[in-house]
PDB file of C-alpha atoms and ligand atoms in Angstrom:
ATOM      1  CA  UNK E  74     -12.467  65.546  -6.464  1.00 38.00           C
ATOM      2  CA  UNK E  75     -13.854  62.247  -7.780  1.00 38.00           C
ATOM      3  CA  UNK E  76     -12.912  58.973  -6.168  1.00 40.00           C
ATOM      4  CA  UNK E  77     -12.873  55.665  -8.034  1.00 39.00           C
ATOM      5  CA  UNK E  78     -14.986  53.970  -5.382  1.00 39.00           C
ATOM      6  CA  UNK E  79     -17.877  55.538  -3.574  1.00 39.00           C
ATOM      7  CA  UNK E  80     -19.977  52.986  -1.780  1.00 43.00           C
ATOM      8  CA  UNK E  81     -23.196  53.813  -0.040  1.00 39.00           C
ATOM      9  CA  UNK E  82     -22.291  54.010   3.598  1.00 44.00           C
ATOM     10  CA  UNK E  83     -23.410  51.090   5.652  1.00 47.00           C
ATOM     11  CA  UNK E  84     -23.585  51.989   9.319  1.00 53.00           C
ATOM     12  CA  UNK E  85     -24.506  49.279  11.749  1.00 59.00           C
ATOM     13  CA  UNK E  86     -23.566  47.761  15.062  1.00 66.00           C
ATOM     14  CA  UNK E  87     -23.728  44.283  13.463  1.00 83.00           C
ATOM     15  CA  UNK E  88     -20.292  42.865  12.916  1.00 90.00           C
ATOM     16  CA  UNK E  89     -21.147  40.188  10.313  1.00 93.00           C
ATOM     17  CA  UNK E  90     -20.204  42.426   7.354  1.00 95.00           C
ATOM     18  CA  UNK E  91     -16.974  43.409   9.131  1.00 96.00           C
ATOM     19  CA  UNK E  92     -16.015  39.751   9.610  1.00 96.00           C
ATOM     20  CA  UNK E  93     -16.610  39.189   5.889  1.00 96.00           C
ATOM     21  CA  UNK E  94     -14.580  42.302   5.076  1.00 96.00           C
ATOM     22  CA  UNK E  95     -11.600  41.067   7.120  1.00 96.00           C
ATOM     23  CA  UNK E  96     -11.898  37.519   5.796  1.00 95.00           C
ATOM     24  CA  UNK E  97     -11.870  38.827   2.216  1.00 96.00           C
ATOM     25  CA  UNK E  98      -8.795  41.057   2.706  1.00 95.00           C
ATOM     26  CA  UNK E  99      -5.869  39.184   4.188  1.00 90.00           C
ATOM     27  CA  UNK E 100      -3.378  42.033   4.034  1.00 93.00           C
ATOM     28  CA  UNK E 101      -5.143  44.574   6.199  1.00 97.00           C
ATOM     29  CA  UNK E 102      -3.772  48.066   6.855  1.00 98.00           C
ATOM     30  CA  UNK E 103      -5.074  49.181  10.253  1.00 98.00           C
ATOM     31  CA  UNK E 104      -5.113  52.779  11.518  1.00 97.00           C
ATOM     32  CA  UNK E 105      -5.909  53.283  15.204  1.00 97.00           C
ATOM     33  CA  UNK E 106      -6.797  56.436  17.115  1.00 94.00           C
ATOM     34  CA  UNK E 107      -7.609  57.661  20.610  1.00 91.00           C
ATOM     35  CA  UNK E 108     -10.777  55.536  20.861  1.00 93.00           C
ATOM     36  CA  UNK E 109      -8.589  52.436  21.244  1.00 95.00           C
ATOM     37  CA  UNK E 110      -6.865  53.844  24.347  1.00 93.00           C
ATOM     38  CA  UNK E 111      -9.766  55.492  26.189  1.00 89.00           C
ATOM     39  CA  UNK E 112     -10.493  52.238  28.077  1.00 91.00           C
ATOM     40  CA  UNK E 113      -6.898  52.420  29.349  1.00 91.00           C
ATOM     41  CA  UNK E 114      -7.765  55.751  30.972  1.00 84.00           C
ATOM     42  CA  UNK E 115      -6.118  57.991  28.357  1.00 82.00           C
ATOM     43  CA  UNK E 116      -8.509  60.767  27.391  1.00 72.00           C
ATOM     44  CA  UNK E 117      -9.851  61.343  23.895  1.00 68.00           C
ATOM     45  CA  UNK E 118      -9.563  64.731  22.190  1.00 58.00           C
ATOM     46  CA  UNK E 119     -12.939  64.871  20.525  1.00 51.00           C
ATOM     47  CA  UNK E 120     -16.578  64.067  21.131  1.00 50.00           C
ATOM     48  CA  UNK E 121     -18.911  61.996  18.921  1.00 49.00           C
ATOM     49  CA  UNK E 122     -19.397  64.969  16.554  1.00 48.00           C
ATOM     50  CA  UNK E 123     -15.660  65.410  16.104  1.00 46.00           C
ATOM     51  CA  UNK E 124     -15.605  68.628  18.152  1.00 51.00           C
ATOM     52  CA  UNK E 125     -12.952  69.479  20.746  1.00 49.00           C
ATOM     53  CA  UNK E 126     -13.903  68.198  24.187  1.00 52.00           C
ATOM     54  CA  UNK E 127     -11.417  70.446  25.930  1.00 55.00           C
ATOM     55  CA  UNK E 128      -9.168  73.315  25.132  1.00 58.00           C
ATOM     56  CA  UNK E 129      -7.036  72.551  22.058  1.00 63.00           C
ATOM     57  CA  UNK E 130      -3.695  70.890  22.920  1.00 73.00           C
ATOM     58  CA  UNK E 131      -0.384  72.697  22.785  1.00 80.00           C
ATOM     59  CA  UNK E 132       0.556  74.234  19.438  1.00 87.00           C
ATOM     60  CA  UNK E 133       3.980  73.541  17.932  1.00 92.00           C
ATOM     61  CA  UNK E 134       4.864  77.145  17.056  1.00 94.00           C
ATOM     62  CA  UNK E 135       3.857  78.349  20.516  1.00 93.00           C
ATOM     63  CA  UNK E 136       5.984  75.647  22.100  1.00 94.00           C
ATOM     64  CA  UNK E 137       9.072  76.480  20.032  1.00 95.00           C
ATOM     65  CA  UNK E 138       8.796  80.268  20.295  1.00 96.00           C
ATOM     66  CA  UNK E 139       7.546  80.824  23.829  1.00 96.00           C
ATOM     67  CA  UNK E 140       9.448  79.905  27.017  1.00 96.00           C
ATOM     68  CA  UNK E 141       6.207  80.485  28.964  1.00 93.00           C
ATOM     69  CA  UNK E 142       4.395  77.880  26.831  1.00 92.00           C
ATOM     70  CA  UNK E 143       7.203  75.413  27.519  1.00 95.00           C
ATOM     71  CA  UNK E 144       6.999  76.111  31.251  1.00 94.00           C
ATOM     72  CA  UNK E 145       3.261  75.492  31.168  1.00 89.00           C
ATOM     73  CA  UNK E 146       3.616  72.322  29.061  1.00 90.00           C
ATOM     74  CA  UNK E 147       6.362  70.719  31.168  1.00 92.00           C
ATOM     75  CA  UNK E 148       4.668  71.667  34.442  1.00 89.00           C
ATOM     76  CA  UNK E 149       1.450  69.999  33.291  1.00 85.00           C
ATOM     77  CA  UNK E 150       3.419  67.113  31.833  1.00 88.00           C
ATOM     78  CA  UNK E 151       5.293  66.496  35.092  1.00 88.00           C
ATOM     79  CA  UNK E 152       1.941  65.972  36.786  1.00 85.00           C
ATOM     80  CA  UNK E 153       0.231  64.059  33.958  1.00 83.00           C
ATOM     81  CA  UNK E 154       3.116  61.700  33.217  1.00 85.00           C
ATOM     82  CA  UNK E 155       2.785  59.802  36.492  1.00 80.00           C
ATOM     83  CA  UNK E 156      -0.620  58.470  35.538  1.00 76.00           C
ATOM     84  CA  UNK E 157       0.140  58.216  31.808  1.00 81.00           C
ATOM     85  CA  UNK E 158       3.068  55.892  32.481  1.00 82.00           C
ATOM     86  CA  UNK E 159       0.880  53.635  34.595  1.00 85.00           C
ATOM     87  CA  UNK E 160      -1.753  53.128  31.854  1.00 90.00           C
ATOM     88  CA  UNK E 161      -1.962  49.534  30.667  1.00 95.00           C
ATOM     89  CA  UNK E 162      -3.028  48.046  27.339  1.00 97.00           C
ATOM     90  CA  UNK E 163      -6.701  47.088  27.238  1.00 97.00           C
ATOM     91  CA  UNK E 164      -8.645  44.299  25.538  1.00 97.00           C
ATOM     92  CA  UNK E 165      -8.679  46.210  22.228  1.00 98.00           C
ATOM     93  CA  UNK E 166      -4.862  46.335  22.111  1.00 98.00           C
ATOM     94  CA  UNK E 167      -4.636  42.628  22.995  1.00 98.00           C
ATOM     95  CA  UNK E 168      -7.264  41.613  20.408  1.00 98.00           C
ATOM     96  CA  UNK E 169      -5.333  43.529  17.713  1.00 98.00           C
ATOM     97  CA  UNK E 170      -2.056  41.951  18.787  1.00 98.00           C
ATOM     98  CA  UNK E 171      -3.661  38.507  18.525  1.00 97.00           C
ATOM     99  CA  UNK E 172      -5.102  39.355  15.110  1.00 97.00           C
ATOM    100  CA  UNK E 173      -1.559  40.251  14.011  1.00 97.00           C
ATOM    101  CA  UNK E 174      -0.250  36.902  15.295  1.00 96.00           C
ATOM    102  CA  UNK E 175      -3.083  35.171  13.410  1.00 95.00           C
ATOM    103  CA  UNK E 176      -1.836  36.805  10.206  1.00 95.00           C
ATOM    104  CA  UNK E 177      -4.922  39.014   9.892  1.00 95.00           C
ATOM    105  CA  UNK E 178      -3.158  42.387  10.160  1.00 96.00           C
ATOM    106  CA  UNK E 179      -0.278  43.205   7.831  1.00 95.00           C
ATOM    107  CA  UNK E 180       0.391  46.752   9.051  1.00 95.00           C
ATOM    108  CA  UNK E 181      -0.736  48.861  11.964  1.00 97.00           C
ATOM    109  CA  UNK E 182      -0.205  52.593  12.208  1.00 97.00           C
ATOM    110  CA  UNK E 183      -1.417  54.495  15.218  1.00 96.00           C
ATOM    111  CA  UNK E 184      -2.137  58.119  15.974  1.00 92.00           C
ATOM    112  CA  UNK E 185      -1.680  57.333  19.669  1.00 92.00           C
ATOM    113  CA  UNK E 186       1.539  58.261  21.458  1.00 90.00           C
ATOM    114  CA  UNK E 187       1.109  55.889  24.423  1.00 91.00           C
ATOM    115  CA  UNK E 188       3.004  52.845  23.087  1.00 93.00           C
ATOM    116  CA  UNK E 189       0.201  50.558  24.301  1.00 96.00           C
ATOM    117  CA  UNK E 190       0.037  48.508  21.066  1.00 98.00           C
ATOM    118  CA  UNK E 191       3.664  47.467  21.491  1.00 96.00           C
ATOM    119  CA  UNK E 192       3.193  46.791  25.192  1.00 96.00           C
ATOM    120  CA  UNK E 193       0.296  44.471  24.243  1.00 97.00           C
ATOM    121  CA  UNK E 194       2.730  42.499  22.070  1.00 98.00           C
ATOM    122  CA  UNK E 195       1.957  44.053  18.696  1.00 98.00           C
ATOM    123  CA  UNK E 196       5.143  43.777  16.629  1.00 96.00           C
ATOM    124  CA  UNK E 197       4.808  45.898  13.487  1.00 94.00           C
ATOM    125  CA  UNK E 198       3.654  49.342  14.617  1.00 95.00           C
ATOM    126  CA  UNK E 199       4.257  52.741  13.011  1.00 95.00           C
ATOM    127  CA  UNK E 200       3.821  55.527  15.579  1.00 94.00           C
ATOM    128  CA  UNK E 201       2.521  58.209  13.240  1.00 93.00           C
ATOM    129  CA  UNK E 202       2.624  60.929  15.903  1.00 90.00           C
ATOM    130  CA  UNK E 203       5.670  59.628  17.805  1.00 92.00           C
ATOM    131  CA  UNK E 204       5.919  58.327  21.359  1.00 91.00           C
ATOM    132  CA  UNK E 205       5.585  60.278  24.555  1.00 90.00           C
ATOM    133  CA  UNK E 206       8.217  58.010  26.142  1.00 92.00           C
ATOM    134  CA  UNK E 207      10.883  59.845  24.120  1.00 94.00           C
ATOM    135  CA  UNK E 208      12.231  63.404  24.351  1.00 96.00           C
ATOM    136  CA  UNK E 209      14.074  65.193  21.558  1.00 96.00           C
ATOM    137  CA  UNK E 210      16.510  68.128  21.607  1.00 98.00           C
ATOM    138  CA  UNK E 211      15.420  70.671  18.980  1.00 97.00           C
ATOM    139  CA  UNK E 212      19.000  72.010  18.707  1.00 97.00           C
ATOM    140  CA  UNK E 213      21.302  68.965  18.407  1.00 98.00           C
ATOM    141  CA  UNK E 214      18.786  66.147  17.808  1.00 96.00           C
ATOM    142  CA  UNK E 215      19.821  64.120  20.875  1.00 97.00           C
ATOM    143  CA  UNK E 216      17.139  61.790  22.182  1.00 96.00           C
ATOM    144  CA  UNK E 217      16.433  61.025  25.820  1.00 97.00           C
ATOM    145  CA  UNK E 218      14.141  58.689  27.714  1.00 96.00           C
ATOM    146  CA  UNK E 219      11.173  60.552  29.160  1.00 94.00           C
ATOM    147  CA  UNK E 220      11.788  58.791  32.477  1.00 93.00           C
ATOM    148  CA  UNK E 221      15.170  60.509  32.863  1.00 95.00           C
ATOM    149  CA  UNK E 222      13.725  63.898  31.902  1.00 96.00           C
ATOM    150  CA  UNK E 223      10.948  63.303  34.439  1.00 94.00           C
ATOM    151  CA  UNK E 224      13.595  62.877  37.151  1.00 95.00           C
ATOM    152  CA  UNK E 225      15.167  66.205  36.189  1.00 96.00           C
ATOM    153  CA  UNK E 226      11.760  67.907  36.136  1.00 96.00           C
ATOM    154  CA  UNK E 227      10.971  66.642  39.623  1.00 95.00           C
ATOM    155  CA  UNK E 228      14.414  67.492  41.022  1.00 96.00           C
ATOM    156  CA  UNK E 229      14.149  71.058  39.749  1.00 96.00           C
ATOM    157  CA  UNK E 230      10.506  71.491  40.736  1.00 95.00           C
ATOM    158  CA  UNK E 231       9.885  69.455  43.886  1.00 92.00           C
ATOM    159  CA  UNK E 232       6.867  71.615  44.798  1.00 87.00           C
ATOM    160  CA  UNK E 233       5.026  70.174  41.733  1.00 85.00           C
ATOM    161  CA  UNK E 234       5.644  66.575  42.630  1.00 78.00           C
ATOM    162  CA  UNK E 235       2.558  65.978  44.716  1.00 75.00           C
ATOM    163  CA  UNK E 236       0.078  68.074  42.735  1.00 72.00           C
ATOM    164  CA  UNK E 237      -2.708  66.208  41.030  1.00 68.00           C
ATOM    165  CA  UNK E 238      -5.048  67.321  38.276  1.00 66.00           C
ATOM    166  CA  UNK E 239      -7.304  65.654  35.684  1.00 65.00           C
ATOM    167  CA  UNK E 240      -5.433  63.953  32.842  1.00 62.00           C
ATOM    168  CA  UNK E 241      -5.157  65.638  29.467  1.00 62.00           C
ATOM    169  CA  UNK E 242      -4.583  63.875  26.118  1.00 57.00           C
ATOM    170  CA  UNK E 243      -0.937  64.868  25.500  1.00 59.00           C
ATOM    171  CA  UNK E 244       0.124  63.041  28.670  1.00 60.00           C
ATOM    172  CA  UNK E 245      -0.124  66.305  30.571  1.00 64.00           C
ATOM    173  CA  UNK E 246      -2.722  67.352  33.109  1.00 64.00           C
ATOM    174  CA  UNK E 247      -5.236  70.163  33.480  1.00 67.00           C
ATOM    175  CA  UNK E 248      -3.392  72.386  35.908  1.00 66.00           C
ATOM    176  CA  UNK E 249      -5.241  75.604  35.218  1.00 63.00           C
ATOM    177  CA  UNK E 250      -5.242  78.999  36.923  1.00 58.00           C
ATOM    178  CA  UNK E 251      -1.691  78.557  38.039  1.00 74.00           C
ATOM    179  CA  UNK E 252       1.306  80.738  37.483  1.00 83.00           C
ATOM    180  CA  UNK E 253       4.033  78.683  35.818  1.00 89.00           C
ATOM    181  CA  UNK E 254       6.678  81.435  35.796  1.00 91.00           C
ATOM    182  CA  UNK E 255       8.621  79.744  38.599  1.00 91.00           C
ATOM    183  CA  UNK E 256       8.775  76.405  36.769  1.00 94.00           C
ATOM    184  CA  UNK E 257      12.374  75.404  35.991  1.00 97.00           C
ATOM    185  CA  UNK E 258      12.510  73.637  32.591  1.00 97.00           C
ATOM    186  CA  UNK E 259      15.615  71.462  32.028  1.00 97.00           C
ATOM    187  CA  UNK E 260      17.603  71.891  28.812  1.00 97.00           C
ATOM    188  CA  UNK E 261      19.342  69.244  26.698  1.00 97.00           C
ATOM    189  CA  UNK E 262      22.017  67.394  28.721  1.00 94.00           C
ATOM    190  CA  UNK E 263      24.323  67.487  25.672  1.00 96.00           C
ATOM    191  CA  UNK E 264      23.970  71.086  24.446  1.00 98.00           C
ATOM    192  CA  UNK E 265      21.532  72.937  26.707  1.00 96.00           C
ATOM    193  CA  UNK E 266      19.035  73.236  23.845  1.00 97.00           C
ATOM    194  CA  UNK E 267      15.246  73.188  23.972  1.00 98.00           C
ATOM    195  CA  UNK E 268      13.699  69.798  24.809  1.00 97.00           C
ATOM    196  CA  UNK E 269      10.444  68.685  23.249  1.00 96.00           C
ATOM    197  CA  UNK E 270       8.534  65.439  23.752  1.00 93.00           C
ATOM    198  CA  UNK E 271       9.144  63.253  20.687  1.00 93.00           C
ATOM    199  CA  UNK E 272       5.540  63.572  19.569  1.00 90.00           C
ATOM    200  CA  UNK E 273       3.941  65.526  16.746  1.00 89.00           C
ATOM    201  CA  UNK E 274       2.195  68.545  18.217  1.00 86.00           C
ATOM    202  CA  UNK E 275      -0.752  70.252  16.610  1.00 83.00           C
ATOM    203  CA  UNK E 276       0.484  72.523  13.841  1.00 87.00           C
ATOM    204  CA  UNK E 277       3.529  70.307  13.256  1.00 89.00           C
ATOM    205  CA  UNK E 278       4.073  67.946  10.318  1.00 90.00           C
ATOM    206  CA  UNK E 279       4.581  64.206  10.675  1.00 91.00           C
ATOM    207  CA  UNK E 280       8.197  63.459   9.604  1.00 92.00           C
ATOM    208  CA  UNK E 281       8.304  62.708   5.860  1.00 94.00           C
ATOM    209  CA  UNK E 282      10.033  59.322   6.134  1.00 94.00           C
ATOM    210  CA  UNK E 283       7.363  58.109   8.574  1.00 94.00           C
ATOM    211  CA  UNK E 284       4.596  59.117   6.160  1.00 94.00           C
ATOM    212  CA  UNK E 285       6.429  57.409   3.272  1.00 95.00           C
ATOM    213  CA  UNK E 286       6.784  54.223   5.314  1.00 94.00           C
ATOM    214  CA  UNK E 287       3.065  54.237   6.086  1.00 96.00           C
ATOM    215  CA  UNK E 288       2.090  54.959   2.444  1.00 96.00           C
ATOM    216  CA  UNK E 289       4.317  52.091   1.271  1.00 96.00           C
ATOM    217  CA  UNK E 290       2.583  49.749   3.731  1.00 96.00           C
ATOM    218  CA  UNK E 291      -0.808  50.956   2.520  1.00 97.00           C
ATOM    219  CA  UNK E 292       0.194  50.304  -1.101  1.00 97.00           C
ATOM    220  CA  UNK E 293       1.060  46.698  -0.207  1.00 96.00           C
ATOM    221  CA  UNK E 294      -2.234  46.189   1.645  1.00 96.00           C
ATOM    222  CA  UNK E 295      -5.541  44.844   0.292  1.00 96.00           C
ATOM    223  CA  UNK E 296      -7.848  47.061   2.324  1.00 97.00           C
ATOM    224  CA  UNK E 297      -7.899  49.499   5.245  1.00 98.00           C
ATOM    225  CA  UNK E 298      -9.581  49.327   8.648  1.00 98.00           C
ATOM    226  CA  UNK E 299      -9.876  52.460  10.826  1.00 97.00           C
ATOM    227  CA  UNK E 300     -10.415  51.853  14.554  1.00 97.00           C
ATOM    228  CA  UNK E 301     -11.342  54.463  17.153  1.00 95.00           C
ATOM    229  CA  UNK E 302     -10.496  57.574  15.161  1.00 93.00           C
ATOM    230  CA  UNK E 303     -12.716  60.405  13.987  1.00 90.00           C
ATOM    231  CA  UNK E 304     -10.004  61.130  11.342  1.00 90.00           C
ATOM    232  CA  UNK E 305     -10.397  64.860  11.988  1.00 83.00           C
ATOM    233  CA  UNK E 306      -6.620  65.266  11.841  1.00 80.00           C
ATOM    234  CA  UNK E 307      -5.340  65.298   8.275  1.00 81.00           C
ATOM    235  CA  UNK E 308      -2.359  63.073   9.168  1.00 83.00           C
ATOM    236  CA  UNK E 309      -4.770  60.125   9.514  1.00 89.00           C
ATOM    237  CA  UNK E 310      -7.470  61.162   7.042  1.00 92.00           C
ATOM    238  CA  UNK E 311      -5.029  61.254   4.126  1.00 95.00           C
ATOM    239  CA  UNK E 312      -4.522  57.469   4.365  1.00 97.00           C
ATOM    240  CA  UNK E 313      -8.230  56.897   3.777  1.00 97.00           C
ATOM    241  CA  UNK E 314      -8.103  59.191   0.761  1.00 96.00           C
ATOM    242  CA  UNK E 315      -5.037  57.379  -0.586  1.00 97.00           C
ATOM    243  CA  UNK E 316      -6.654  53.957  -0.030  1.00 97.00           C
ATOM    244  CA  UNK E 317      -9.774  54.995  -1.939  1.00 97.00           C
ATOM    245  CA  UNK E 318      -7.651  56.494  -4.740  1.00 97.00           C
ATOM    246  CA  UNK E 319      -5.917  53.114  -4.986  1.00 97.00           C
ATOM    247  CA  UNK E 320      -9.302  51.402  -5.356  1.00 97.00           C
ATOM    248  CA  UNK E 321      -9.155  49.860  -1.881  1.00 97.00           C
ATOM    249  CA  UNK E 322     -12.115  49.424   0.397  1.00 97.00           C
ATOM    250  CA  UNK E 323     -12.083  51.104   3.796  1.00 97.00           C
ATOM    251  CA  UNK E 324     -14.027  49.992   6.869  1.00 97.00           C
ATOM    252  CA  UNK E 325     -14.227  51.717  10.254  1.00 96.00           C
ATOM    253  CA  UNK E 326     -15.090  50.864  13.840  1.00 96.00           C
ATOM    254  CA  UNK E 327     -15.897  54.147  15.553  1.00 94.00           C
ATOM    255  CA  UNK E 328     -18.505  55.548  17.880  1.00 89.00           C
ATOM    256  CA  UNK E 329     -19.767  58.680  16.183  1.00 87.00           C
ATOM    257  CA  UNK E 330     -19.028  60.570  13.023  1.00 90.00           C
ATOM    258  CA  UNK E 331     -15.724  60.414  11.139  1.00 91.00           C
ATOM    259  CA  UNK E 332     -14.405  62.916   8.629  1.00 92.00           C
ATOM    260  CA  UNK E 333     -14.262  60.092   6.062  1.00 93.00           C
ATOM    261  CA  UNK E 334     -17.786  58.722   6.499  1.00 93.00           C
ATOM    262  CA  UNK E 335     -18.655  59.225   2.841  1.00 94.00           C
ATOM    263  CA  UNK E 336     -15.543  57.335   1.725  1.00 95.00           C
ATOM    264  CA  UNK E 337     -16.196  54.265   3.870  1.00 96.00           C
ATOM    265  CA  UNK E 338     -17.471  50.975   2.472  1.00 95.00           C
ATOM    266  CA  UNK E 339     -18.532  49.825   5.899  1.00 95.00           C
ATOM    267  CA  UNK E 340     -18.830  51.310   9.367  1.00 95.00           C
ATOM    268  CA  UNK E 341     -19.543  49.698  12.716  1.00 95.00           C
ATOM    269  CA  UNK E 342     -20.768  52.352  15.156  1.00 93.00           C
ATOM    270  CA  UNK E 343     -19.851  50.688  18.420  1.00 92.00           C
ATOM    271  CA  UNK E 344     -17.092  50.749  21.051  1.00 92.00           C
ATOM    272  CA  UNK E 345     -13.850  49.075  19.948  1.00 94.00           C
ATOM    273  CA  UNK E 346     -13.462  46.413  22.629  1.00 95.00           C
ATOM    274  CA  UNK E 347     -16.603  44.271  22.115  1.00 95.00           C
ATOM    275  CA  UNK E 348     -16.299  44.562  18.320  1.00 96.00           C
ATOM    276  CA  UNK E 349     -12.629  43.529  18.255  1.00 97.00           C
ATOM    277  CA  UNK E 350     -13.228  40.673  20.674  1.00 95.00           C
ATOM    278  CA  UNK E 351     -16.038  39.350  18.466  1.00 95.00           C
ATOM    279  CA  UNK E 352     -14.002  39.884  15.336  1.00 96.00           C
ATOM    280  CA  UNK E 353     -11.067  37.996  16.782  1.00 95.00           C
ATOM    281  CA  UNK E 354     -13.301  35.085  17.835  1.00 95.00           C
ATOM    282  CA  UNK E 355     -15.018  34.982  14.448  1.00 94.00           C
ATOM    283  CA  UNK E 356     -11.748  34.908  12.492  1.00 93.00           C
ATOM    284  CA  UNK E 357     -10.123  32.180  14.590  1.00 87.00           C
TER     285      UNK E 357
HETATM  286 ZN1   ZN T 244      20.949  69.182  22.434  1.00 64.57          ZN
END
């Protein structure tokens, strides 16, 4: 496939070109990924080469078809949620929120499910992969707050309450080598159906209306900036492809390789926080 724009990649830790890029494109479409939340203590899925750091997260079809997979997921989630819910926005989230208030960001879509952009005061956010703070019934479509489901999980499984294990990226924890067959998974309070966190699992499609909303925002934007994502998941990568097809320039701030490196006009290979702080100061 041929793209209308194919700039030579410029990879640097200097932010001068990025400041110029943002100054030249007032209606910026920003896509953020796990790299923005790692400083808040939420683990990243992939290493600098885009490879899995840990075992691949839960698969949608497994979750829907296998009660044992759901027992394992909710058991791990019971343990992981306690720390996930205590994570706070970091300086990257606050810098982006301030850039929005300064009129420098028109749209922000995130692959993160932690809600930290909104908690940092960011107003226009599309949660591409949903929010872990919500739970959905797969039978009747009822939605519940994760906090209330957490109470049910703990009440039914008090012996899990004080376990601790390393955090995992889906808001669960690495409780391995444990038999989960005694774990009591609550059903939907309205119909008894299967409950699923309101996030897009691997192997599951992003809801069509959410993708359309994000594409419409991209169409209205002047350029795209990717922050802290290796773009290995197609749900994020497709926005870079669409931007380039529309003749828009794409810049990225990311430590390590991205799937879209050859489509980028500009790349800053550095951690998000110092770059965004400098960018914010330079654009003031
Ligand atoms: Zn239901």
